[in-house]
Amino acid sequence: MTMRRPFARLTGLGVAVPEQVVTNAWFEERLDTNDAWIVERTGIRERRHAGPDQSVTDLARIASMGALAQAGRSPLDLDSIVLGTATPDRLLPSTACDLQAVLGANHAAAFDVSAACPGFLYAMTVAEGLIASGQSERSLILGAEKLTCITDFEDRSTAILFGDGAGAAVLERTEPSGDRPRGILSTFIGSDGRLADLLYRPGGGAAHPISHAVVDDRSHFLKMQGREVFKAAVRSMADACDEAIQRAGITADQIDLLVPHQANIRIIEATAKHAGMPMDRVMVNVDRYGNTSSASIPIALDEALQQGRIGPDSLVLLVAFGAGFTWASAVIRWG
Ligand code: UT7
């Protein structure tokens, strides 16, 4: 299974976050909460909120332009766009199609992937498969969200957690070469739909279309049983790390940097501990962006690159968990 890899490598990365910074103090003024609780229980100090005129497509466009510029490609070079999101701008058509239109990526097949927080890693897995099967040469993958649109700002247990943002990467066909080929060495995706009701958005879809009743009982907003989700996240992210490492044919001590989904510092620390990674080899920026769902991995990855924590030949482990439940992981040899 790992023999022929890598099929694909990341040639460009771009991100976009809204300008508006919302600190914990903002919530102290509105809810029965406080900075000390939020920092201690989540590690979050601030997050970004998009304005009413800023759509998921807007954020995705900025991230895409950055990724394409870094890859030295034009939108017309893309033959697929795979966009992970839990907050599409419209239920029809896909946000990927809206993005295709604003980019002018007229040669691409575009579609969304609904996998919640691991959406970027699911998109990467799908795009890698398109490349491996010969259907795509060059794909744009994204995690793009406006979580604040489905956040209940009267619910202190969820309101403080989420932020908005987008990340994009260009994925291109590569041929395995040499002892240390660069590119995606492994991916792993999994899910358990039996646990869906621990983290979900009851209203707004076909089962409970938007109506006055749905809005009145606030069921168009995300609901979460935090403690149960926390336990499942720790368990699943630990297993997913093991799978990606094993499928890449490496050992944990070879990993240069762990870039986990940024939901909660305590989940990140537990995942790192399981993987045997000291925190100085773990990327953390949940303190400044909160949980941006599918955008969190590319936003953290981009910051790690800016800080010089990833360079040519670095082995990077990515891992995420979210609603569904879904989980995913990947090992990449950078460059
Ligand atoms: O993106 C992937 C999916 N999401 C996640 O990974 C999130 C996973 N879950 C979590 O991160 C944590 O469960 C939370 C941060 C959401 C909550 O932390 P916790 O330590 O699990 O708290 P809890 O839900 O067990 O609540 C403990 C107490 C409760 O009060 P009582 O019942 O003990 O009196 C809550 O009502 O903390 C209370 N509480 C708050 N207090 C102050 C809940 N939210 C707040 C708040 N401020 N914002």
mmCIF file of C-alpha atoms and ligand atoms in Angstrom:
data_model
loop_
_atom_site.group_PDB
_atom_site.id
_atom_site.type_symbol
_atom_site.label_atom_id
_atom_site.label_comp_id
_atom_site.label_asym_id
_atom_site.label_seq_id
_atom_site.Cartn_x
_atom_site.Cartn_y
_atom_site.Cartn_z
ATOM 1 C CA MET A 1 0.000 0.000 0.000
ATOM 2 C CA THR A 2 2.800 2.420 0.821
ATOM 3 C CA MET A 3 5.115 1.093 -1.910
ATOM 4 C CA ARG A 4 4.236 3.407 -4.766
ATOM 5 C CA ARG A 5 3.777 6.563 -2.767
ATOM 6 C CA PRO A 6 4.126 9.470 -3.011
ATOM 7 C CA PHE A 7 1.667 10.155 -5.804
ATOM 8 C CA ALA A 8 1.327 13.828 -4.932
ATOM 9 C CA ARG A 9 3.122 16.692 -3.225
ATOM 10 C CA LEU A 10 2.035 20.053 -1.852
ATOM 11 C CA THR A 11 3.550 22.812 -3.971
ATOM 12 C CA GLY A 12 1.840 25.843 -2.458
ATOM 13 C CA LEU A 13 -0.032 26.856 0.680
ATOM 14 C CA GLY A 14 -2.151 29.927 1.411
ATOM 15 C CA VAL A 15 -4.397 31.085 4.242
ATOM 16 C CA ALA A 16 -6.931 33.794 5.021
ATOM 17 C CA VAL A 17 -8.291 34.925 8.366
ATOM 18 C CA PRO A 18 -10.677 37.827 8.996
ATOM 19 C CA GLU A 19 -9.213 41.021 10.450
ATOM 20 C CA GLN A 20 -11.560 41.257 13.430
ATOM 21 C CA VAL A 21 -9.888 39.869 16.571
ATOM 22 C CA VAL A 22 -12.322 38.846 19.320
ATOM 23 C CA THR A 23 -10.735 38.382 22.740
ATOM 24 C CA ASN A 24 -12.113 36.476 25.728
ATOM 25 C CA ALA A 25 -13.001 39.849 27.272
ATOM 26 C CA TRP A 26 -15.651 40.291 24.533
ATOM 27 C CA PHE A 27 -17.413 37.158 25.844
ATOM 28 C CA GLU A 28 -17.029 38.238 29.490
ATOM 29 C CA GLU A 29 -19.214 41.236 28.639
ATOM 30 C CA ARG A 30 -21.951 39.084 27.081
ATOM 31 C CA LEU A 31 -21.991 35.675 28.801
ATOM 32 C CA ASP A 32 -21.495 34.093 32.212
ATOM 33 C CA THR A 33 -17.867 33.219 31.500
ATOM 34 C CA ASN A 34 -14.388 34.523 32.157
ATOM 35 C CA ASP A 35 -10.947 34.641 30.605
ATOM 36 C CA ALA A 36 -9.406 32.341 33.242
ATOM 37 C CA TRP A 37 -11.945 29.540 32.572
ATOM 38 C CA ILE A 38 -11.600 29.810 28.801
ATOM 39 C CA VAL A 39 -7.785 29.815 28.873
ATOM 40 C CA GLU A 40 -7.546 26.982 31.392
ATOM 41 C CA ARG A 41 -10.165 24.692 29.781
ATOM 42 C CA THR A 42 -9.421 25.429 26.088
ATOM 43 C CA GLY A 43 -6.160 27.388 25.692
ATOM 44 C CA ILE A 44 -8.008 29.962 23.572
ATOM 45 C CA ARG A 45 -7.235 33.663 24.130
ATOM 46 C CA GLU A 46 -8.682 35.140 20.951
ATOM 47 C CA ARG A 47 -10.252 34.150 17.631
ATOM 48 C CA ARG A 48 -11.175 35.877 14.361
ATOM 49 C CA HIS A 49 -14.759 36.671 13.384
ATOM 50 C CA ALA A 50 -15.697 37.386 9.770
ATOM 51 C CA GLY A 51 -17.955 40.371 9.112
ATOM 52 C CA PRO A 52 -21.444 40.029 7.627
ATOM 53 C CA ASP A 53 -20.130 40.803 4.133
ATOM 54 C CA GLN A 54 -17.286 38.263 4.244
ATOM 55 C CA SER A 55 -18.289 34.860 2.872
ATOM 56 C CA VAL A 56 -16.566 31.479 2.973
ATOM 57 C CA THR A 57 -15.897 31.937 -0.743
ATOM 58 C CA ASP A 58 -14.177 35.296 -0.030
ATOM 59 C CA LEU A 59 -11.859 33.699 2.529
ATOM 60 C CA ALA A 60 -11.272 30.684 0.285
ATOM 61 C CA ARG A 61 -10.414 32.938 -2.671
ATOM 62 C CA ILE A 62 -7.716 34.793 -0.723
ATOM 63 C CA ALA A 63 -6.245 31.517 0.586
ATOM 64 C CA SER A 64 -6.334 30.026 -2.939
ATOM 65 C CA MET A 65 -4.549 32.980 -4.518
ATOM 66 C CA GLY A 66 -1.783 32.605 -1.919
ATOM 67 C CA ALA A 67 -1.439 28.882 -2.559
ATOM 68 C CA LEU A 68 -1.423 29.318 -6.351
ATOM 69 C CA ALA A 69 1.171 32.125 -6.159
ATOM 70 C CA GLN A 70 3.445 29.969 -4.004
ATOM 71 C CA ALA A 71 3.051 27.059 -6.433
ATOM 72 C CA GLY A 72 3.692 29.339 -9.410
ATOM 73 C CA ARG A 73 0.390 28.254 -10.982
ATOM 74 C CA SER A 74 -2.638 30.003 -12.442
ATOM 75 C CA PRO A 75 -6.271 29.035 -11.703
ATOM 76 C CA LEU A 76 -6.487 27.673 -15.270
ATOM 77 C CA ASP A 77 -3.813 25.076 -14.401
ATOM 78 C CA LEU A 78 -6.185 23.382 -11.919
ATOM 79 C CA ASP A 79 -8.155 20.325 -12.976
ATOM 80 C CA SER A 80 -9.864 19.732 -9.628
ATOM 81 C CA ILE A 81 -10.985 21.748 -6.589
ATOM 82 C CA VAL A 82 -11.922 19.801 -3.470
ATOM 83 C CA LEU A 83 -13.185 21.981 -0.628
ATOM 84 C CA GLY A 84 -13.830 20.784 2.917
ATOM 85 C CA THR A 85 -16.399 22.834 4.795
ATOM 86 C CA ALA A 86 -19.086 22.509 7.452
ATOM 87 C CA THR A 87 -20.376 25.990 6.663
ATOM 88 C CA PRO A 88 -20.977 26.244 2.910
ATOM 89 C CA ASP A 89 -22.091 29.668 1.710
ATOM 90 C CA ARG A 90 -25.135 28.077 0.104
ATOM 91 C CA LEU A 91 -26.557 24.573 0.326
ATOM 92 C CA LEU A 92 -26.681 24.567 -3.465
ATOM 93 C CA PRO A 93 -24.384 24.771 -5.388
ATOM 94 C CA SER A 94 -21.194 23.790 -3.601
ATOM 95 C CA THR A 95 -18.852 26.451 -2.258
ATOM 96 C CA ALA A 96 -16.160 24.824 -4.422
ATOM 97 C CA CYS A 97 -18.194 25.802 -7.518
ATOM 98 C CA ASP A 98 -18.622 29.363 -6.234
ATOM 99 C CA LEU A 99 -14.858 29.476 -5.631
ATOM 100 C CA GLN A 100 -14.165 28.071 -9.097
ATOM 101 C CA ALA A 101 -16.192 30.910 -10.599
ATOM 102 C CA VAL A 102 -14.454 33.723 -8.703
ATOM 103 C CA LEU A 103 -11.025 32.229 -9.402
ATOM 104 C CA GLY A 104 -11.776 31.594 -13.081
ATOM 105 C CA ALA A 105 -10.538 28.010 -12.662
ATOM 106 C CA ASN A 106 -12.523 27.019 -15.708
ATOM 107 C CA HIS A 107 -10.809 23.691 -16.360
ATOM 108 C CA ALA A 108 -11.458 22.221 -12.915
ATOM 109 C CA ALA A 109 -14.079 19.827 -11.576
ATOM 110 C CA ALA A 110 -15.200 21.379 -8.294
ATOM 111 C CA PHE A 111 -17.015 19.872 -5.332
ATOM 112 C CA ASP A 112 -17.321 20.095 -1.553
ATOM 113 C CA VAL A 113 -16.443 17.441 0.995
ATOM 114 C CA SER A 114 -18.541 17.366 4.166
ATOM 115 C CA ALA A 115 -16.324 15.949 6.908
ATOM 116 C CA ALA A 116 -16.326 18.729 9.535
ATOM 117 C CA CYS A 117 -12.988 19.489 11.219
ATOM 118 C CA PRO A 118 -10.923 16.908 9.288
ATOM 119 C CA GLY A 119 -12.323 18.414 6.051
ATOM 120 C CA PHE A 120 -8.921 19.574 4.810
ATOM 121 C CA LEU A 121 -7.403 16.120 5.349
ATOM 122 C CA TYR A 122 -10.420 14.454 3.722
ATOM 123 C CA ALA A 123 -10.029 16.834 0.756
ATOM 124 C CA MET A 124 -6.336 15.944 0.602
ATOM 125 C CA THR A 125 -7.162 12.230 0.632
ATOM 126 C CA VAL A 126 -9.766 12.590 -2.135
ATOM 127 C CA ALA A 127 -7.490 14.751 -4.288
ATOM 128 C CA GLU A 128 -4.565 12.391 -3.807
ATOM 129 C CA GLY A 129 -6.856 9.582 -4.969
ATOM 130 C CA LEU A 130 -7.854 11.574 -8.079
ATOM 131 C CA ILE A 131 -4.164 12.070 -8.845
ATOM 132 C CA ALA A 132 -3.235 8.440 -8.120
ATOM 133 C CA SER A 133 -6.010 7.188 -10.419
ATOM 134 C CA GLY A 134 -4.871 9.454 -13.246
ATOM 135 C CA GLN A 135 -7.966 11.665 -13.218
ATOM 136 C CA SER A 136 -6.188 14.773 -11.980
ATOM 137 C CA GLU A 137 -2.745 16.305 -12.383
ATOM 138 C CA ARG A 138 -3.153 19.349 -10.207
ATOM 139 C CA SER A 139 -5.730 19.905 -7.504
ATOM 140 C CA LEU A 140 -6.613 22.757 -5.184
ATOM 141 C CA ILE A 141 -7.640 21.499 -1.751
ATOM 142 C CA LEU A 142 -9.187 23.649 0.937
ATOM 143 C CA GLY A 143 -10.588 23.849 4.425
ATOM 144 C CA ALA A 144 -12.760 26.973 4.605
ATOM 145 C CA GLU A 145 -15.233 28.014 7.285
ATOM 146 C CA LYS A 146 -17.410 30.706 8.732
ATOM 147 C CA LEU A 147 -18.245 28.909 11.980
ATOM 148 C CA THR A 148 -19.656 32.092 13.494
ATOM 149 C CA CYS A 149 -22.702 31.667 11.197
ATOM 150 C CA ILE A 150 -23.750 28.470 12.978
ATOM 151 C CA THR A 151 -22.558 29.444 16.467
ATOM 152 C CA ASP A 152 -25.119 30.171 19.182
ATOM 153 C CA PHE A 153 -23.748 33.263 20.896
ATOM 154 C CA GLU A 154 -26.089 32.658 23.832
ATOM 155 C CA ASP A 155 -24.499 29.255 24.571
ATOM 156 C CA ARG A 156 -21.333 29.796 26.615
ATOM 157 C CA SER A 157 -20.185 26.188 26.179
ATOM 158 C CA THR A 158 -19.740 26.601 22.394
ATOM 159 C CA ALA A 159 -19.707 30.350 21.632
ATOM 160 C CA ILE A 160 -16.197 30.846 22.982
ATOM 161 C CA LEU A 161 -14.657 28.047 20.919
ATOM 162 C CA PHE A 162 -14.977 28.925 17.261
ATOM 163 C CA GLY A 163 -13.317 31.212 14.763
ATOM 164 C CA ASP A 164 -13.455 31.835 11.012
ATOM 165 C CA GLY A 165 -10.774 31.266 8.377
ATOM 166 C CA ALA A 166 -9.606 29.356 5.335
ATOM 167 C CA GLY A 167 -6.565 27.464 4.110
ATOM 168 C CA ALA A 168 -5.722 26.173 0.644
ATOM 169 C CA ALA A 169 -3.003 24.004 -0.858
ATOM 170 C CA VAL A 170 -2.004 23.070 -4.395
ATOM 171 C CA LEU A 171 -1.462 19.335 -4.761
ATOM 172 C CA GLU A 172 0.467 18.124 -7.819
ATOM 173 C CA ARG A 173 1.367 14.773 -9.308
ATOM 174 C CA THR A 174 4.852 13.541 -8.423
ATOM 175 C CA GLU A 175 6.857 10.398 -9.110
ATOM 176 C CA PRO A 176 8.541 8.484 -6.296
ATOM 177 C CA SER A 177 12.288 8.987 -6.547
ATOM 178 C CA GLY A 178 15.314 8.375 -4.332
ATOM 179 C CA ASP A 179 15.392 7.105 -0.756
ATOM 180 C CA ARG A 180 13.473 10.047 0.642
ATOM 181 C CA PRO A 181 10.787 11.012 -1.868
ATOM 182 C CA ARG A 182 8.927 14.190 -1.002
ATOM 183 C CA GLY A 183 5.154 14.332 -0.868
ATOM 184 C CA ILE A 184 2.235 12.629 0.863
ATOM 185 C CA LEU A 185 3.557 9.408 2.397
ATOM 186 C CA SER A 186 0.286 8.296 3.968
ATOM 187 C CA THR A 187 -3.306 9.276 4.627
ATOM 188 C CA PHE A 188 -5.931 7.741 6.868
ATOM 189 C CA ILE A 189 -9.631 8.625 7.198
ATOM 190 C CA GLY A 190 -12.317 7.188 9.474
ATOM 191 C CA SER A 191 -15.762 7.946 10.860
ATOM 192 C CA ASP A 192 -18.473 6.751 13.250
ATOM 193 C CA GLY A 193 -21.954 8.056 12.403
ATOM 194 C CA ARG A 194 -23.459 6.418 15.489
ATOM 195 C CA LEU A 195 -22.087 9.308 17.547
ATOM 196 C CA ALA A 196 -23.443 12.078 15.322
ATOM 197 C CA ASP A 197 -25.776 13.568 17.927
ATOM 198 C CA LEU A 198 -22.929 14.512 20.253
ATOM 199 C CA LEU A 199 -21.912 17.283 17.849
ATOM 200 C CA TYR A 200 -24.401 18.395 15.236
ATOM 201 C CA ARG A 201 -26.563 21.082 13.756
ATOM 202 C CA PRO A 202 -30.153 19.830 13.908
ATOM 203 C CA GLY A 203 -31.965 22.415 11.745
ATOM 204 C CA GLY A 204 -31.488 23.935 8.330
ATOM 205 C CA GLY A 205 -31.099 20.762 6.256
ATOM 206 C CA ALA A 206 -33.713 18.648 4.476
ATOM 207 C CA ALA A 207 -34.814 16.801 7.641
ATOM 208 C CA HIS A 208 -35.665 20.036 9.443
ATOM 209 C CA PRO A 209 -35.734 22.810 6.854
ATOM 210 C CA ILE A 210 -35.452 26.384 8.014
ATOM 211 C CA SER A 211 -38.758 27.523 9.491
ATOM 212 C CA HIS A 212 -39.890 29.888 12.190
ATOM 213 C CA ALA A 213 -40.005 26.934 14.604
ATOM 214 C CA VAL A 214 -36.402 25.943 13.808
ATOM 215 C CA VAL A 215 -35.190 29.497 14.343
ATOM 216 C CA ASP A 216 -37.284 29.977 17.483
ATOM 217 C CA ASP A 217 -35.781 26.923 19.199
ATOM 218 C CA ARG A 218 -32.283 27.863 17.910
ATOM 219 C CA SER A 219 -31.818 24.465 16.282
ATOM 220 C CA HIS A 220 -30.117 26.069 13.257
ATOM 221 C CA PHE A 221 -27.091 26.465 15.549
ATOM 222 C CA LEU A 222 -24.429 23.900 16.367
ATOM 223 C CA LYS A 223 -24.994 21.744 19.498
ATOM 224 C CA MET A 224 -22.232 19.918 21.315
ATOM 225 C CA GLN A 225 -21.824 17.665 24.327
ATOM 226 C CA GLY A 226 -18.313 18.899 24.956
ATOM 227 C CA ARG A 227 -17.076 16.370 27.488
ATOM 228 C CA GLU A 228 -18.074 13.364 25.371
ATOM 229 C CA VAL A 229 -16.597 14.925 22.248
ATOM 230 C CA PHE A 230 -13.410 15.650 24.165
ATOM 231 C CA LYS A 231 -12.954 12.008 25.161
ATOM 232 C CA ALA A 232 -13.656 10.713 21.665
ATOM 233 C CA ALA A 233 -11.285 13.302 20.157
ATOM 234 C CA VAL A 234 -8.397 12.212 22.374
ATOM 235 C CA ARG A 235 -8.982 8.533 21.588
ATOM 236 C CA SER A 236 -9.490 8.933 17.839
ATOM 237 C CA MET A 237 -6.627 11.363 17.265
ATOM 238 C CA ALA A 238 -4.248 9.020 19.100
ATOM 239 C CA ASP A 239 -5.327 6.069 16.925
ATOM 240 C CA ALA A 240 -5.167 8.179 13.767
ATOM 241 C CA CYS A 241 -1.579 9.240 14.556
ATOM 242 C CA ASP A 242 -0.579 5.584 14.893
ATOM 243 C CA GLU A 243 -2.257 4.677 11.584
ATOM 244 C CA ALA A 244 -0.644 7.457 9.550
ATOM 245 C CA ILE A 245 2.794 6.724 10.999
ATOM 246 C CA GLN A 246 2.477 2.999 10.369
ATOM 247 C CA ARG A 247 1.146 3.483 6.820
ATOM 248 C CA ALA A 248 4.046 5.836 6.044
ATOM 249 C CA GLY A 249 6.476 3.117 7.088
ATOM 250 C CA ILE A 250 8.215 5.348 9.618
ATOM 251 C CA THR A 251 8.424 5.588 13.407
ATOM 252 C CA ALA A 252 7.090 8.351 15.657
ATOM 253 C CA ASP A 253 10.569 9.532 16.641
ATOM 254 C CA GLN A 254 11.233 10.441 12.993
ATOM 255 C CA ILE A 255 8.409 13.005 12.951
ATOM 256 C CA ASP A 256 9.801 16.561 12.976
ATOM 257 C CA LEU A 257 6.519 18.351 13.640
ATOM 258 C CA LEU A 258 3.018 17.322 14.703
ATOM 259 C CA VAL A 259 0.349 19.683 13.360
ATOM 260 C CA PRO A 260 -2.912 18.703 15.083
ATOM 261 C CA HIS A 261 -6.394 20.149 14.646
ATOM 262 C CA GLN A 262 -6.603 23.181 16.910
ATOM 263 C CA ALA A 263 -9.718 22.633 19.038
ATOM 264 C CA ASN A 264 -8.441 22.568 22.599
ATOM 265 C CA ILE A 265 -4.917 22.734 24.062
ATOM 266 C CA ARG A 266 -5.707 19.804 26.362
ATOM 267 C CA ILE A 267 -6.677 17.583 23.404
ATOM 268 C CA ILE A 268 -3.484 18.663 21.603
ATOM 269 C CA GLU A 269 -1.342 17.851 24.649
ATOM 270 C CA ALA A 270 -2.986 14.430 25.089
ATOM 271 C CA THR A 271 -2.454 13.638 21.392
ATOM 272 C CA ALA A 272 1.188 14.701 21.569
ATOM 273 C CA LYS A 273 1.734 12.613 24.683
ATOM 274 C CA HIS A 274 0.289 9.537 23.000
ATOM 275 C CA ALA A 275 2.456 10.083 19.930
ATOM 276 C CA GLY A 276 5.504 10.527 22.172
ATOM 277 C CA MET A 277 6.089 14.042 20.854
ATOM 278 C CA PRO A 278 7.462 16.721 23.205
ATOM 279 C CA MET A 279 5.469 19.961 22.922
ATOM 280 C CA ASP A 280 8.398 21.732 21.248
ATOM 281 C CA ARG A 281 7.699 19.499 18.229
ATOM 282 C CA VAL A 282 3.971 20.311 18.213
ATOM 283 C CA MET A 283 2.394 23.267 16.399
ATOM 284 C CA VAL A 284 -0.023 25.223 18.586
ATOM 285 C CA ASN A 285 -1.931 28.367 17.598
ATOM 286 C CA VAL A 286 -5.355 27.611 19.106
ATOM 287 C CA ASP A 287 -4.632 30.497 21.500
ATOM 288 C CA ARG A 288 -4.977 33.014 18.624
ATOM 289 C CA TYR A 289 -7.540 31.469 16.261
ATOM 290 C CA GLY A 290 -9.726 29.169 18.362
ATOM 291 C CA ASN A 291 -11.303 26.235 16.550
ATOM 292 C CA THR A 292 -11.625 27.058 12.834
ATOM 293 C CA SER A 293 -12.768 23.500 11.981
ATOM 294 C CA SER A 294 -11.444 22.385 8.579
ATOM 295 C CA ALA A 295 -9.288 25.524 8.242
ATOM 296 C CA SER A 296 -7.306 24.844 11.402
ATOM 297 C CA ILE A 297 -4.708 22.450 9.964
ATOM 298 C CA PRO A 298 -3.696 24.590 6.965
ATOM 299 C CA ILE A 299 -3.648 27.739 9.147
ATOM 300 C CA ALA A 300 -1.355 25.991 11.655
ATOM 301 C CA LEU A 301 0.749 24.472 8.860
ATOM 302 C CA ASP A 302 1.239 27.884 7.254
ATOM 303 C CA GLU A 303 2.342 29.416 10.543
ATOM 304 C CA ALA A 304 4.803 26.570 11.112
ATOM 305 C CA LEU A 305 6.290 27.256 7.662
ATOM 306 C CA GLN A 306 6.534 31.004 8.361
ATOM 307 C CA GLN A 307 8.344 30.218 11.607
ATOM 308 C CA GLY A 308 10.813 27.949 9.809
ATOM 309 C CA ARG A 309 9.671 24.919 11.801
ATOM 310 C CA ILE A 310 9.133 22.974 8.560
ATOM 311 C CA GLY A 311 11.725 22.840 5.798
ATOM 312 C CA PRO A 312 12.730 20.587 2.899
ATOM 313 C CA ASP A 313 12.590 16.917 3.927
ATOM 314 C CA SER A 314 10.794 17.619 7.235
ATOM 315 C CA LEU A 315 8.440 14.818 8.214
ATOM 316 C CA VAL A 316 5.128 16.348 9.253
ATOM 317 C CA LEU A 317 2.247 14.496 10.922
ATOM 318 C CA LEU A 318 -1.241 16.008 10.505
ATOM 319 C CA VAL A 319 -4.234 14.796 12.536
ATOM 320 C CA ALA A 320 -7.813 15.967 13.066
ATOM 321 C CA PHE A 321 -11.156 14.996 14.612
ATOM 322 C CA GLY A 322 -14.675 16.380 14.302
ATOM 323 C CA ALA A 323 -18.437 16.043 13.895
ATOM 324 C CA GLY A 324 -19.696 12.813 12.418
ATOM 325 C CA PHE A 325 -17.633 11.667 14.202
ATOM 326 C CA THR A 326 -14.850 11.891 11.663
ATOM 327 C CA TRP A 327 -11.102 11.685 12.002
ATOM 328 C CA ALA A 328 -8.149 11.784 9.646
ATOM 329 C CA SER A 329 -4.367 11.889 9.563
ATOM 330 C CA ALA A 330 -1.506 12.143 7.102
ATOM 331 C CA VAL A 331 2.286 12.062 6.971
ATOM 332 C CA ILE A 332 4.009 14.384 4.507
ATOM 333 C CA ARG A 333 7.708 14.663 3.655
ATOM 334 C CA TRP A 334 7.907 18.345 2.946
ATOM 335 C CA GLY A 335 9.311 19.998 -0.150
HETATM 336 O O1 UT7 B 1 -13.511 20.499 16.637
HETATM 337 C C1 UT7 B 1 -13.634 19.199 17.086
HETATM 338 C C2 UT7 B 1 -14.774 19.009 17.978
HETATM 339 N N1 UT7 B 1 -14.798 19.792 19.186
HETATM 340 C C3 UT7 B 1 -13.928 19.594 20.198
HETATM 341 O O2 UT7 B 1 -12.936 18.955 20.082
HETATM 342 C C4 UT7 B 1 -14.306 20.179 21.536
HETATM 343 C C5 UT7 B 1 -14.147 19.124 22.600
HETATM 344 N N2 UT7 B 1 -14.556 19.559 23.934
HETATM 345 C C6 UT7 B 1 -13.925 20.521 24.629
HETATM 346 O O3 UT7 B 1 -12.996 21.143 24.158
HETATM 347 C C7 UT7 B 1 -14.347 20.744 26.046
HETATM 348 O O4 UT7 B 1 -15.241 19.736 26.445
HETATM 349 C C8 UT7 B 1 -15.005 22.136 26.289
HETATM 350 C C9 UT7 B 1 -13.962 23.228 26.184
HETATM 351 C C10 UT7 B 1 -16.110 22.379 25.279
HETATM 352 C C11 UT7 B 1 -15.608 22.197 27.680
HETATM 353 O O5 UT7 B 1 -14.603 21.920 28.644
HETATM 354 P P1 UT7 B 1 -14.850 20.829 29.794
HETATM 355 O O6 UT7 B 1 -13.696 20.880 30.686
HETATM 356 O O7 UT7 B 1 -15.177 19.539 29.119
HETATM 357 O O8 UT7 B 1 -16.103 21.434 30.547
HETATM 358 P P2 UT7 B 1 -17.526 20.765 30.810
HETATM 359 O O9 UT7 B 1 -18.346 20.781 29.560
HETATM 360 O O10 UT7 B 1 -17.333 19.476 31.516
HETATM 361 O O11 UT7 B 1 -18.134 21.816 31.822
HETATM 362 C C12 UT7 B 1 -17.537 22.027 33.118
HETATM 363 C C13 UT7 B 1 -18.242 23.202 33.771
HETATM 364 C C14 UT7 B 1 -19.770 23.110 33.703
HETATM 365 O O12 UT7 B 1 -20.295 23.627 34.895
HETATM 366 P P3 UT7 B 1 -20.807 22.638 36.059
HETATM 367 O O13 UT7 B 1 -21.876 21.801 35.435
HETATM 368 O O14 UT7 B 1 -19.603 21.848 36.466
HETATM 369 O O15 UT7 B 1 -21.308 23.566 37.099
HETATM 370 C C15 UT7 B 1 -20.114 24.035 32.570
HETATM 371 O O16 UT7 B 1 -21.408 24.570 32.684
HETATM 372 O O17 UT7 B 1 -17.887 24.419 33.089
HETATM 373 C C16 UT7 B 1 -19.070 25.123 32.730
HETATM 374 N N3 UT7 B 1 -18.814 25.882 31.530
HETATM 375 C C17 UT7 B 1 -18.308 27.126 31.539
HETATM 376 N N4 UT7 B 1 -17.918 27.932 32.539
HETATM 377 C C18 UT7 B 1 -17.441 29.137 32.213
HETATM 378 C C19 UT7 B 1 -19.022 25.514 30.245
HETATM 379 N N5 UT7 B 1 -18.654 26.504 29.404
HETATM 380 C C20 UT7 B 1 -18.212 27.512 30.185
HETATM 381 C C21 UT7 B 1 -17.700 28.803 29.915
HETATM 382 N N6 UT7 B 1 -17.323 29.571 30.944
HETATM 383 N N7 UT7 B 1 -17.556 29.277 28.653
#
